[in-house]
XYZ file of C-alpha atoms in Angstrom:
661
model
C -28.608 -7.972 -18.083
C -27.264 -5.031 -16.428
C -25.000 -3.844 -13.672
C -25.441 -0.847 -11.064
C -22.396 0.796 -10.253
C -24.115 3.001 -8.065
C -24.588 5.659 -10.617
C -25.966 4.270 -13.179
C -26.827 1.583 -15.079
C -24.642 0.015 -17.563
C -25.718 -2.936 -19.651
C -23.673 -6.432 -20.553
C -22.891 -9.916 -20.122
C -22.169 -11.798 -17.219
C -19.721 -14.764 -16.504
C -18.641 -16.843 -14.083
C -15.256 -19.012 -14.577
C -13.312 -21.298 -12.687
C -11.665 -18.375 -10.648
C -13.859 -15.087 -11.257
C -17.033 -13.497 -11.788
C -16.832 -11.521 -14.482
C -19.196 -8.252 -16.462
C -18.335 -7.293 -20.049
C -20.079 -3.823 -20.935
C -21.805 -4.246 -24.119
C -19.966 -0.462 -24.825
C -16.880 -0.601 -26.350
C -13.464 0.259 -24.927
C -11.319 3.097 -25.300
C -9.528 2.919 -28.647
C -6.028 3.104 -26.396
C -6.805 -0.276 -24.829
C -6.802 -3.605 -27.579
C -9.339 -6.145 -27.286
C -7.234 -8.553 -25.160
C -4.674 -6.021 -23.046
C -7.259 -6.071 -19.918
C -6.682 -9.622 -18.185
C -8.470 -8.975 -15.194
C -10.549 -5.602 -15.142
C -10.503 -4.301 -11.616
C -13.784 -2.293 -11.957
C -15.924 -4.772 -12.996
C -13.818 -8.168 -11.960
C -14.522 -10.254 -8.852
C -11.582 -12.926 -7.679
C -14.022 -15.604 -6.540
C -12.531 -16.130 -2.883
C -12.703 -12.096 -2.321
C -16.648 -12.130 -2.825
C -17.798 -12.193 1.107
C -21.808 -12.697 0.376
C -23.730 -13.288 -2.484
C -27.602 -12.375 -2.375
C -30.293 -13.605 -4.447
C -33.043 -11.049 -4.486
C -36.567 -11.883 -6.172
C -39.333 -9.442 -6.045
C -39.972 -7.288 -2.713
C -39.532 -9.954 -0.540
C -37.166 -12.898 -1.298
C -33.605 -11.748 -0.028
C -31.178 -15.090 0.140
C -27.781 -15.249 1.089
C -26.921 -17.755 -1.365
C -24.637 -21.032 0.412
C -23.385 -24.096 -0.467
C -25.049 -25.569 2.572
C -28.496 -23.829 1.145
C -29.984 -24.660 -2.068
C -31.501 -21.677 -4.026
C -35.128 -22.477 -4.113
C -36.385 -19.815 -6.404
C -35.590 -17.762 -9.816
C -33.358 -14.561 -8.407
C -34.225 -11.384 -10.264
C -31.012 -9.297 -8.960
C -27.905 -10.723 -7.467
C -25.923 -8.764 -4.822
C -22.246 -9.429 -4.664
C -20.595 -7.475 -1.599
C -16.404 -7.424 -2.331
C -14.278 -7.512 0.293
C -13.026 -3.844 0.519
C -16.151 -1.807 1.027
C -17.458 -2.535 -2.776
C -21.036 -3.982 -4.115
C -21.714 -5.141 -7.458
C -25.518 -5.087 -7.914
C -26.357 -7.013 -11.203
C -30.059 -7.149 -12.435
C -31.166 -10.142 -14.864
C -33.800 -8.582 -17.656
C -37.038 -10.180 -18.389
C -36.087 -11.557 -21.871
C -35.598 -15.560 -21.068
C -32.584 -15.237 -18.803
C -34.416 -16.491 -15.776
C -33.330 -20.154 -16.051
C -29.629 -18.740 -16.944
C -29.717 -16.825 -13.985
C -30.424 -19.504 -11.473
C -27.978 -21.566 -12.941
C -25.407 -18.941 -12.891
C -26.101 -18.370 -9.396
C -25.811 -21.889 -8.237
C -21.807 -21.790 -10.392
C -20.539 -18.993 -8.787
C -20.716 -21.009 -5.381
C -20.080 -24.090 -6.377
C -16.738 -22.744 -8.046
C -16.069 -20.597 -4.670
C -15.922 -23.569 -2.746
C -13.491 -25.394 -5.209
C -11.038 -22.836 -5.881
C -11.229 -22.444 -1.429
C -10.565 -25.711 -0.879
C -8.101 -26.564 -3.867
C -4.395 -26.849 -3.061
C -1.914 -24.246 -4.111
C -5.000 -21.931 -5.303
C -3.183 -19.044 -5.150
C -0.691 -19.807 -8.199
C -3.552 -21.677 -9.741
C -5.315 -18.223 -9.997
C -1.808 -16.587 -10.698
C -1.487 -19.398 -13.673
C -4.559 -18.933 -15.087
C -2.931 -15.590 -16.097
C -0.414 -17.381 -18.585
C -1.998 -16.629 -21.772
C -0.327 -13.122 -22.023
C 1.582 -12.945 -25.422
C 3.784 -10.069 -24.033
C 4.679 -8.510 -20.990
C 3.149 -5.441 -19.734
C 5.160 -2.149 -19.281
C 4.865 -0.598 -16.430
C 2.870 3.326 -16.753
C 5.455 4.342 -14.059
C 9.010 2.906 -13.592
C 9.014 1.113 -10.135
C 11.767 -0.254 -8.177
C 10.992 -3.520 -6.880
C 14.313 -3.962 -4.793
C 14.721 -7.679 -5.657
C 17.927 -7.227 -7.412
C 21.488 -5.444 -6.295
C 21.258 -2.988 -8.503
C 17.863 -1.243 -7.425
C 19.132 -0.856 -4.240
C 22.586 0.451 -5.328
C 20.294 3.072 -7.420
C 18.654 4.134 -3.787
C 21.848 4.574 -2.305
C 23.149 6.618 -4.773
C 19.846 8.454 -4.992
C 19.831 9.425 -1.444
C 23.677 9.720 -1.218
C 24.280 7.225 1.578
C 27.700 6.538 0.967
C 28.329 4.954 4.500
C 26.257 1.833 3.165
C 26.247 -0.912 0.947
C 24.358 -3.559 -0.340
C 25.071 -6.916 0.954
C 24.328 -10.580 -0.670
C 24.416 -12.430 2.508
C 20.676 -13.590 2.300
C 20.554 -14.368 -1.729
C 19.454 -17.597 -1.477
C 17.241 -16.622 1.290
C 18.681 -19.137 3.670
C 19.545 -16.697 6.393
C 16.130 -14.985 7.438
C 13.555 -16.621 4.486
C 11.204 -13.122 5.441
C 13.850 -10.906 4.432
C 14.738 -9.845 0.963
C 17.359 -11.265 -0.982
C 19.359 -8.335 -0.530
C 19.575 -5.438 2.080
C 21.910 -2.582 3.042
C 24.154 -2.487 6.036
C 27.137 -0.449 6.650
C 30.337 -0.231 4.656
C 32.633 -1.050 7.363
C 30.755 -4.207 8.622
C 31.915 -7.088 7.249
C 29.648 -10.039 6.345
C 31.263 -12.603 8.664
C 30.726 -9.805 11.541
C 27.406 -9.661 10.117
C 26.311 -13.045 10.407
C 26.866 -13.077 14.215
C 24.169 -10.261 14.921
C 21.072 -12.460 13.406
C 21.062 -14.494 16.357
C 19.788 -11.176 18.682
C 17.003 -10.488 16.715
C 13.644 -12.204 16.512
C 12.975 -14.328 13.133
C 16.550 -12.976 12.292
C 15.139 -9.942 11.019
C 18.489 -7.793 11.981
C 18.720 -3.959 12.006
C 18.974 -2.704 8.455
C 19.080 0.650 6.346
C 15.512 2.109 4.931
C 16.579 5.733 4.246
C 19.058 8.615 4.894
C 18.306 12.090 5.543
C 20.478 14.823 3.766
C 21.579 16.366 7.145
C 23.340 12.540 7.896
C 20.580 10.824 9.939
C 19.574 7.363 8.894
C 16.252 5.564 9.136
C 16.956 1.958 10.121
C 14.746 -0.871 11.412
C 14.456 -3.666 12.684
C 12.685 -6.665 14.637
C 13.093 -6.867 18.646
C 15.425 -8.712 20.404
C 15.880 -12.267 21.437
C 15.352 -12.766 25.431
C 18.010 -15.677 25.365
C 20.792 -13.386 23.791
C 22.908 -10.396 25.669
C 23.833 -8.092 22.834
C 25.870 -6.037 25.459
C 27.531 -9.119 25.924
C 28.102 -10.973 22.800
C 29.296 -9.131 19.737
C 28.763 -6.022 20.974
C 31.485 -4.020 18.061
C 29.092 -5.763 15.557
C 26.258 -4.569 17.502
C 27.549 -1.023 17.294
C 29.200 -0.947 13.965
C 25.437 -2.135 12.807
C 23.101 0.663 14.595
C 25.367 3.714 14.695
C 27.477 3.602 11.744
C 28.994 7.147 12.213
C 27.047 8.532 14.366
C 27.060 8.866 18.059
C 23.982 8.472 19.292
C 20.457 7.069 17.616
C 17.104 6.600 18.883
C 15.209 3.330 19.109
C 11.281 3.843 18.457
C 9.444 0.739 20.021
C 6.323 1.206 17.032
C 4.195 -0.706 19.058
C 4.112 1.866 21.499
C 1.194 4.564 21.603
C 0.136 2.520 17.846
C -2.878 0.226 17.768
C -2.185 -3.328 17.932
C -2.915 -5.741 14.999
C -6.209 -6.800 16.775
C -7.399 -3.398 17.291
C -6.747 -2.461 13.826
C -8.786 -5.566 12.796
C -11.441 -4.962 15.309
C -11.766 -1.276 14.124
C -11.768 -1.861 10.318
C -14.998 -4.699 10.953
C -16.963 -2.379 12.545
C -16.255 0.733 10.138
C -16.933 -1.850 7.338
C -20.306 -2.715 9.403
C -20.498 0.668 9.624
C -20.234 1.620 6.195
C -21.795 -1.159 4.321
C -24.123 -0.569 1.812
C -27.026 -2.708 2.634
C -28.228 -0.585 5.706
C -32.527 -1.336 5.364
C -32.961 2.063 7.603
C -31.437 5.649 7.208
C -29.191 6.601 10.407
C -29.693 9.868 11.744
C -26.625 12.141 11.193
C -25.619 12.609 14.825
C -25.826 8.798 15.441
C -23.874 7.911 12.492
C -21.089 10.332 13.298
C -21.322 8.485 17.146
C -21.206 5.540 15.866
C -18.139 6.327 13.313
C -16.073 7.815 16.479
C -16.764 4.435 18.147
C -14.932 2.473 15.806
C -11.867 4.353 16.561
C -10.492 3.972 12.981
C -9.982 7.958 12.237
C -8.170 7.961 15.980
C -6.030 5.066 14.680
C -5.093 7.109 11.717
C -4.075 9.942 14.055
C -2.194 8.273 15.964
C 0.115 6.693 12.973
C 0.601 10.183 11.646
C 1.432 11.807 15.306
C 3.907 9.137 14.968
C 5.226 9.637 12.212
C 5.430 13.528 12.392
C 7.577 12.558 15.680
C 10.085 10.232 14.067
C 10.168 12.820 11.136
C 11.260 15.524 13.597
C 13.688 13.502 14.601
C 15.526 13.084 11.459
C 15.357 16.103 10.044
C 15.384 18.887 12.621
C 17.156 17.354 15.169
C 19.481 15.024 12.966
C 19.193 11.652 15.140
C 19.546 8.838 13.706
C 16.226 6.670 14.151
C 15.825 2.482 14.658
C 12.291 1.455 14.154
C 11.808 -1.563 16.531
C 8.960 -3.853 16.660
C 8.821 -7.299 17.973
C 8.477 -9.043 14.235
C 9.024 -5.886 11.833
C 6.732 -6.953 9.506
C 3.369 -4.648 9.993
C 3.722 -1.229 12.062
C 7.297 -0.678 11.262
C 6.541 -0.887 7.315
C 3.746 1.657 8.107
C 5.241 3.806 10.099
C 8.962 3.961 7.741
C 6.613 4.621 4.500
C 4.872 7.475 6.180
C 8.146 9.200 7.459
C 9.291 9.420 3.890
C 6.574 10.681 2.834
C 6.940 13.647 4.883
C 10.416 13.613 4.316
C 11.043 12.493 0.759
C 9.640 14.550 -2.266
C 10.305 11.480 -4.257
C 8.160 9.482 -2.689
C 4.925 11.638 -3.470
C 5.325 10.639 -7.345
C 4.170 8.343 -8.844
C 7.304 5.937 -9.464
C 8.815 6.743 -6.227
C 5.388 5.939 -4.091
C 5.351 2.509 -5.924
C 8.794 1.862 -5.386
C 8.437 3.063 -1.593
C 5.412 0.176 -1.482
C 7.750 -2.177 -2.925
C 10.893 -1.321 -0.449
C 8.920 -1.234 2.969
C 6.126 -3.526 2.400
C 6.742 -5.945 -0.559
C 10.201 -6.653 -0.352
C 10.518 -6.050 3.467
C 8.429 -9.393 3.958
C 4.681 -7.726 5.307
C 2.138 -10.782 5.704
C -0.060 -10.000 3.330
C -1.927 -13.156 3.002
C -2.263 -13.569 6.370
C -3.320 -9.524 6.817
C -5.707 -9.430 4.024
C -6.725 -13.152 4.344
C -7.773 -13.301 0.858
C -8.567 -17.243 1.161
C -10.135 -16.842 4.808
C -7.419 -19.217 6.023
C -7.529 -17.946 9.503
C -9.277 -14.574 11.246
C -7.300 -14.666 13.784
C -4.491 -12.955 11.892
C -6.391 -10.941 9.301
C -5.554 -6.975 10.154
C -5.606 -4.791 7.414
C -2.682 -2.550 7.976
C -1.507 -1.669 4.578
C -5.233 -0.377 4.200
C -4.670 1.690 7.272
C -1.354 3.249 5.786
C -3.047 3.879 2.421
C -6.055 6.153 4.712
C -3.013 8.352 6.179
C -1.684 8.401 2.710
C -5.024 9.439 1.102
C -4.668 12.103 4.315
C -1.810 13.599 2.897
C -3.239 13.975 -0.355
C -6.500 15.904 0.698
C -4.461 18.369 2.701
C -1.645 19.150 0.653
C -3.052 18.232 -3.024
C -0.089 19.852 -5.015
C 2.505 18.071 -3.419
C 1.367 14.534 -4.782
C 1.836 13.279 -8.477
C -1.109 10.606 -8.001
C -4.604 11.230 -7.408
C -7.330 9.690 -4.852
C -8.170 7.742 -7.962
C -5.121 6.211 -7.637
C -4.664 5.429 -4.109
C -8.573 3.513 -4.517
C -7.590 1.544 -7.644
C -4.521 0.393 -5.036
C -6.693 -0.228 -2.484
C -9.142 -2.516 -4.564
C -5.863 -3.772 -6.131
C -4.776 -5.658 -2.991
C -7.879 -7.731 -3.364
C -6.476 -8.494 -7.043
C -5.761 -12.238 -6.865
C -4.072 -12.367 -10.216
C -0.900 -10.216 -9.671
C 1.707 -11.323 -7.189
C 2.361 -7.952 -5.025
C -0.289 -8.693 -2.408
C -0.556 -12.858 -2.578
C 2.507 -13.810 -1.303
C 4.349 -12.974 2.353
C 7.864 -12.502 1.024
C 10.244 -12.853 -1.619
C 11.299 -16.521 -0.534
C 7.450 -17.190 -0.980
C 7.332 -15.749 -4.648
C 10.312 -17.896 -5.723
C 8.461 -20.676 -4.371
C 5.629 -19.885 -6.358
C 7.225 -18.897 -9.853
C 8.712 -22.384 -9.549
C 5.550 -24.291 -9.257
C 4.664 -22.948 -12.493
C 7.665 -25.394 -14.237
C 8.106 -27.679 -11.181
C 6.329 -30.339 -9.224
C 5.868 -32.355 -6.154
C 7.510 -36.088 -6.035
C 6.406 -38.309 -3.322
C 9.019 -40.663 -1.876
C 8.063 -42.993 0.949
C 11.012 -42.276 3.029
C 10.832 -38.321 2.718
C 7.595 -37.460 2.307
C 6.632 -34.528 -0.085
C 9.865 -32.905 -1.154
C 9.939 -29.265 -2.081
C 12.006 -29.460 -4.999
C 12.356 -25.422 -5.113
C 14.068 -25.583 -1.536
C 16.365 -28.372 -2.749
C 17.372 -26.117 -5.651
C 17.807 -23.066 -3.918
C 19.269 -24.102 -0.834
C 21.071 -27.403 -1.236
C 22.864 -27.361 -4.610
C 22.370 -23.484 -5.363
C 21.321 -23.587 -9.062
C 18.617 -21.616 -9.137
C 17.857 -19.329 -11.879
C 15.271 -16.780 -12.510
C 12.584 -18.302 -14.733
C 13.400 -16.526 -17.827
C 9.835 -17.615 -19.265
C 7.711 -14.200 -19.144
C 4.591 -16.579 -18.652
C 5.735 -18.027 -15.741
C 6.483 -14.674 -13.724
C 2.860 -13.150 -12.651
C 2.231 -9.953 -13.291
C 2.996 -6.996 -10.697
C -0.118 -4.856 -9.495
C 2.322 -2.024 -11.283
C 1.127 -3.512 -14.296
C -2.032 -1.368 -14.550
C -2.788 -1.572 -18.244
C -3.599 -5.596 -17.299
C -6.416 -4.014 -14.934
C -7.636 -0.820 -15.924
C -8.707 1.099 -19.047
C -6.819 3.808 -20.845
C -9.975 6.530 -19.573
C -9.470 5.059 -15.677
C -5.250 5.088 -15.660
C -5.658 8.531 -16.917
C -7.206 9.157 -13.659
C -4.155 8.286 -11.599
C -1.710 11.174 -12.556
C -2.651 14.623 -10.247
C -2.956 17.847 -13.260
C -1.950 20.177 -10.378
C 0.916 18.435 -8.702
C 3.949 20.846 -8.762
C 7.058 19.241 -10.108
C 10.318 20.355 -7.857
C 12.773 22.046 -10.371
C 15.565 20.388 -8.461
C 15.660 17.241 -5.858
C 17.594 17.757 -3.132
C 17.644 13.466 -2.697
C 19.896 13.205 -5.586
C 22.985 11.600 -4.903
C 24.726 14.864 -4.922
C 23.587 15.873 -2.062
C 24.987 16.167 1.572
C 25.602 12.723 1.760
C 29.323 13.203 2.871
C 27.759 14.972 6.101
C 27.248 11.528 7.808
C 31.376 11.021 7.535
C 31.304 14.252 9.423
C 29.555 13.503 12.438
C 30.990 13.053 15.772
C 32.118 9.013 16.237
C 33.435 8.260 19.809
C 33.501 4.904 21.673
C 30.645 6.089 23.967
C 27.629 5.796 21.950
C 24.138 6.596 23.432
C 21.050 4.748 22.634
C 17.447 6.575 23.655
C 14.344 5.686 23.519
C 11.780 7.425 22.897
C 9.007 6.804 25.220
C 5.623 9.149 25.920
C 7.253 12.022 23.789
C 10.352 12.058 25.669
C 13.746 10.817 25.195
C 15.298 8.394 27.638
C 18.460 7.577 27.761
C 19.137 3.497 27.911
C 21.512 1.469 29.903
C 22.400 -1.536 29.336
C 22.703 -0.287 25.619
C 20.419 -2.675 23.793
C 17.081 -2.975 25.839
C 15.974 -6.990 25.527
C 12.521 -6.565 25.905
C 11.009 -3.797 23.609
C 8.146 -1.912 25.083
C 9.597 -1.435 28.010
C 12.449 1.221 29.105
C 15.323 0.583 31.125
C 14.910 2.388 34.605
C 18.860 1.792 36.122
C 20.472 5.094 35.001
C 18.095 5.862 32.866
C 17.647 10.013 32.565
C 14.629 11.946 30.923
C 15.695 13.853 27.675
C 14.215 16.760 26.389
C 10.488 16.656 25.748
C 9.388 16.095 21.680
C 6.228 17.650 22.435
C 7.226 21.031 22.462
C 8.327 20.380 18.721
C 4.793 20.139 17.671
C 3.203 22.715 19.661
C -0.292 21.300 18.973
C 0.450 21.497 15.252
C 1.628 25.187 15.628
C -2.123 26.566 14.781
C -3.073 23.735 12.487
C 0.231 24.024 10.671
C -0.673 26.875 8.362
C 2.534 26.438 5.982
C 1.655 22.918 5.278
C -1.955 23.711 3.633
C 0.113 25.767 0.812
C 3.076 23.702 -0.351
C 6.046 25.507 -1.008
C 8.482 23.596 -3.480
C 11.671 24.967 -1.554
C 11.167 22.758 1.594
C 11.208 18.933 1.851
C 9.330 18.576 5.207
C 5.701 17.768 4.581
C 4.305 17.104 8.305
C 0.709 16.221 7.956
C -1.880 17.748 10.185
C -3.206 15.140 12.737
C -5.484 17.057 15.185
C -9.083 16.812 15.249
C -11.409 17.302 12.023
C -8.144 17.863 9.705
C -8.748 14.085 9.786
C -11.971 12.952 8.171
C -13.104 9.364 6.800
C -12.508 8.644 2.834
C -16.117 8.837 1.952
C -15.345 7.865 -1.907
C -13.510 4.790 -0.778
C -15.571 3.532 2.482
C -19.136 5.206 1.160
C -18.640 4.382 -2.751
C -21.799 2.466 -2.808
C -24.480 3.869 -0.284
C -27.479 5.743 -1.903
C -26.290 9.242 -0.437
C -22.769 8.954 -1.522
C -24.081 7.740 -4.863
C -26.250 11.072 -5.240
C -23.477 12.848 -4.353
C -20.980 11.742 -6.351
C -23.115 10.939 -9.562
C -21.470 13.247 -12.215
C -18.454 13.860 -9.873
C -15.686 14.643 -12.437
C -12.432 13.839 -11.844
C -9.321 16.170 -11.213
C -8.321 16.131 -14.941
C -12.022 16.953 -16.534
C -11.764 19.749 -14.160
C -8.141 20.866 -14.951
C -9.817 20.639 -18.864
C -12.397 22.936 -18.316
C -10.723 25.583 -16.485
C -8.676 26.032 -19.275
C -11.542 26.261 -21.629
C -12.906 28.855 -19.159
C -9.798 30.832 -19.119
C -9.841 30.723 -22.713
C -13.386 32.211 -23.171
C -12.136 34.963 -20.480
C -8.951 35.589 -22.391
C -10.723 36.333 -25.347
C -14.014 38.198 -23.982
C -11.386 40.134 -22.370
C -9.587 40.577 -26.047
C -13.164 41.356 -27.320
C -14.063 44.143 -25.593
C -10.665 46.014 -26.122
C -11.615 45.737 -30.224
C -14.541 47.201 -29.238
C -13.620 50.480 -27.584
C -11.031 50.278 -30.311
C -14.065 50.302 -32.813
C -13.040 46.412 -34.096
C -16.333 44.659 -35.057
C -16.605 41.126 -33.346
C -16.961 38.008 -34.607
C -20.898 36.573 -34.399
C -19.865 33.806 -31.950
C -18.232 36.377 -29.461
C -14.680 36.062 -30.465
C -12.068 38.269 -32.832
C -11.611 37.338 -36.434
C -8.376 36.713 -35.982
C -9.067 34.285 -32.747
C -8.043 30.596 -33.308
C -11.322 29.649 -31.236
């Protein structure tokens, strides 16, 4: 059989296991890839729960969606598997006696998909299928997972945030199960006082440090305040220390204001996927298609996210104001906005290692509910919303506008986009570190039934009651992370991840030896002021901590300077952004009009028009190599012309005899 990947036909063998659909090409792998290295080929494998639709095709007229309730009554000649995330795998069975196998294969796919969807602890079952690893894969790019004290301390040292420390208060995940085991709080705030502040925040997700600017300002993130507590009357001193540290002012930003809601993102995404689906039977005129694209509002949401992140970055950098990002549950838009702000201000996050560490810190460690938002196993559509995919689209806009400022490429972002549906790594298959602890322990622990207490969670007993939890030392019991790229992509594909035209900075500003001491020199007074960014203006708050986010206190509220004047309608589209200067840390994106475009290579990768347009489209690495060859030839031609003027005979191939080429 052969597989149509949108550009060409690839011959190989199709397999279906209990967990995946796998296609193995007949062509040999790269010499750099060992035969047993890739455990899950992201380009050719499909996790069964992530297959949206399976279409059986016979001839020109027989097309049927295969489901467990409807039996297949004809032998398929082709299979079209619509994979979640704008992917389509098109298989064609050859006529050399494989008709019976094609029929059996199709029925097996549907049967196994139904079995894995109804299995208990199916996430761990799929991760356990990779236990045949003989050795741990080495990360191509060193990444901090932010699961240890050392990772957080290294981040504090890198940024020179001397006023902050790592607290082990949640080391056993009993204070807040959705937070990481370790997080960063002010040095002056003792753990005993810190414990009092948890009750003032929803889901006990307190305000905590995310990033430090060299000018001394800090970026924090927190959940909304509880409505049944009053931090202005209770534990006011602890709350002031937590939010202000050494600053006399801070700006609280409600990330839900001006940004789309979780349901808005999901509705827009479904419209976009329907518009960009590869099975459109009739061509749509360009005018109508562009109108339909605008109707999805996806690009509008990308613009809003970039604009909001720019406003926050200006407050942190140019205005030197500490900012607290506040969201009702602190697990969705806070992740997106905190990540974009750091991409704007911190050059380290634009490297491969820095970007992966950023995703770990602000998404994975911070407790973004990937299982609900990506909805791998289709448990509930109500909570599904691809917030992380919206973030990747925003990052792609950065890369398109300032390609030399990023070490990673569009191919890397597409690989990360597709990896969100990879159920064979633990990065995007759990909601928080607590879930990962329980998932890892199920590899070696089992549930015990007792008539009195019902099902006992042995892991929770060990961790919360006895405190004798120890990290699993057996490497095979620890599922791989998505950053172990060699397990999921070939050497040739991984070479396309690094940007060959990336301009390496000679000296990083945020290196731990910068101006972190400036934070200690900032004015501190008992009259601490909290401002709220509302509709482009800073509004002074009274009482100090409004208990309902999204509302500005009207009592003695005072309008401050507007942030609209800072942007001045992108300052004629920010000509400085397109020509990135290594001496500048600030990298503001252009978020107006046509500068925000559709990510065609991701969303339209398997449509006919895009396949024809993209056929033979070389990666940046190939273009750079070809450019070097052309430069060498031009240099040799120039040398040859000079030799001819001097009377030196030329080589038959156009090169001088002394040339190496």
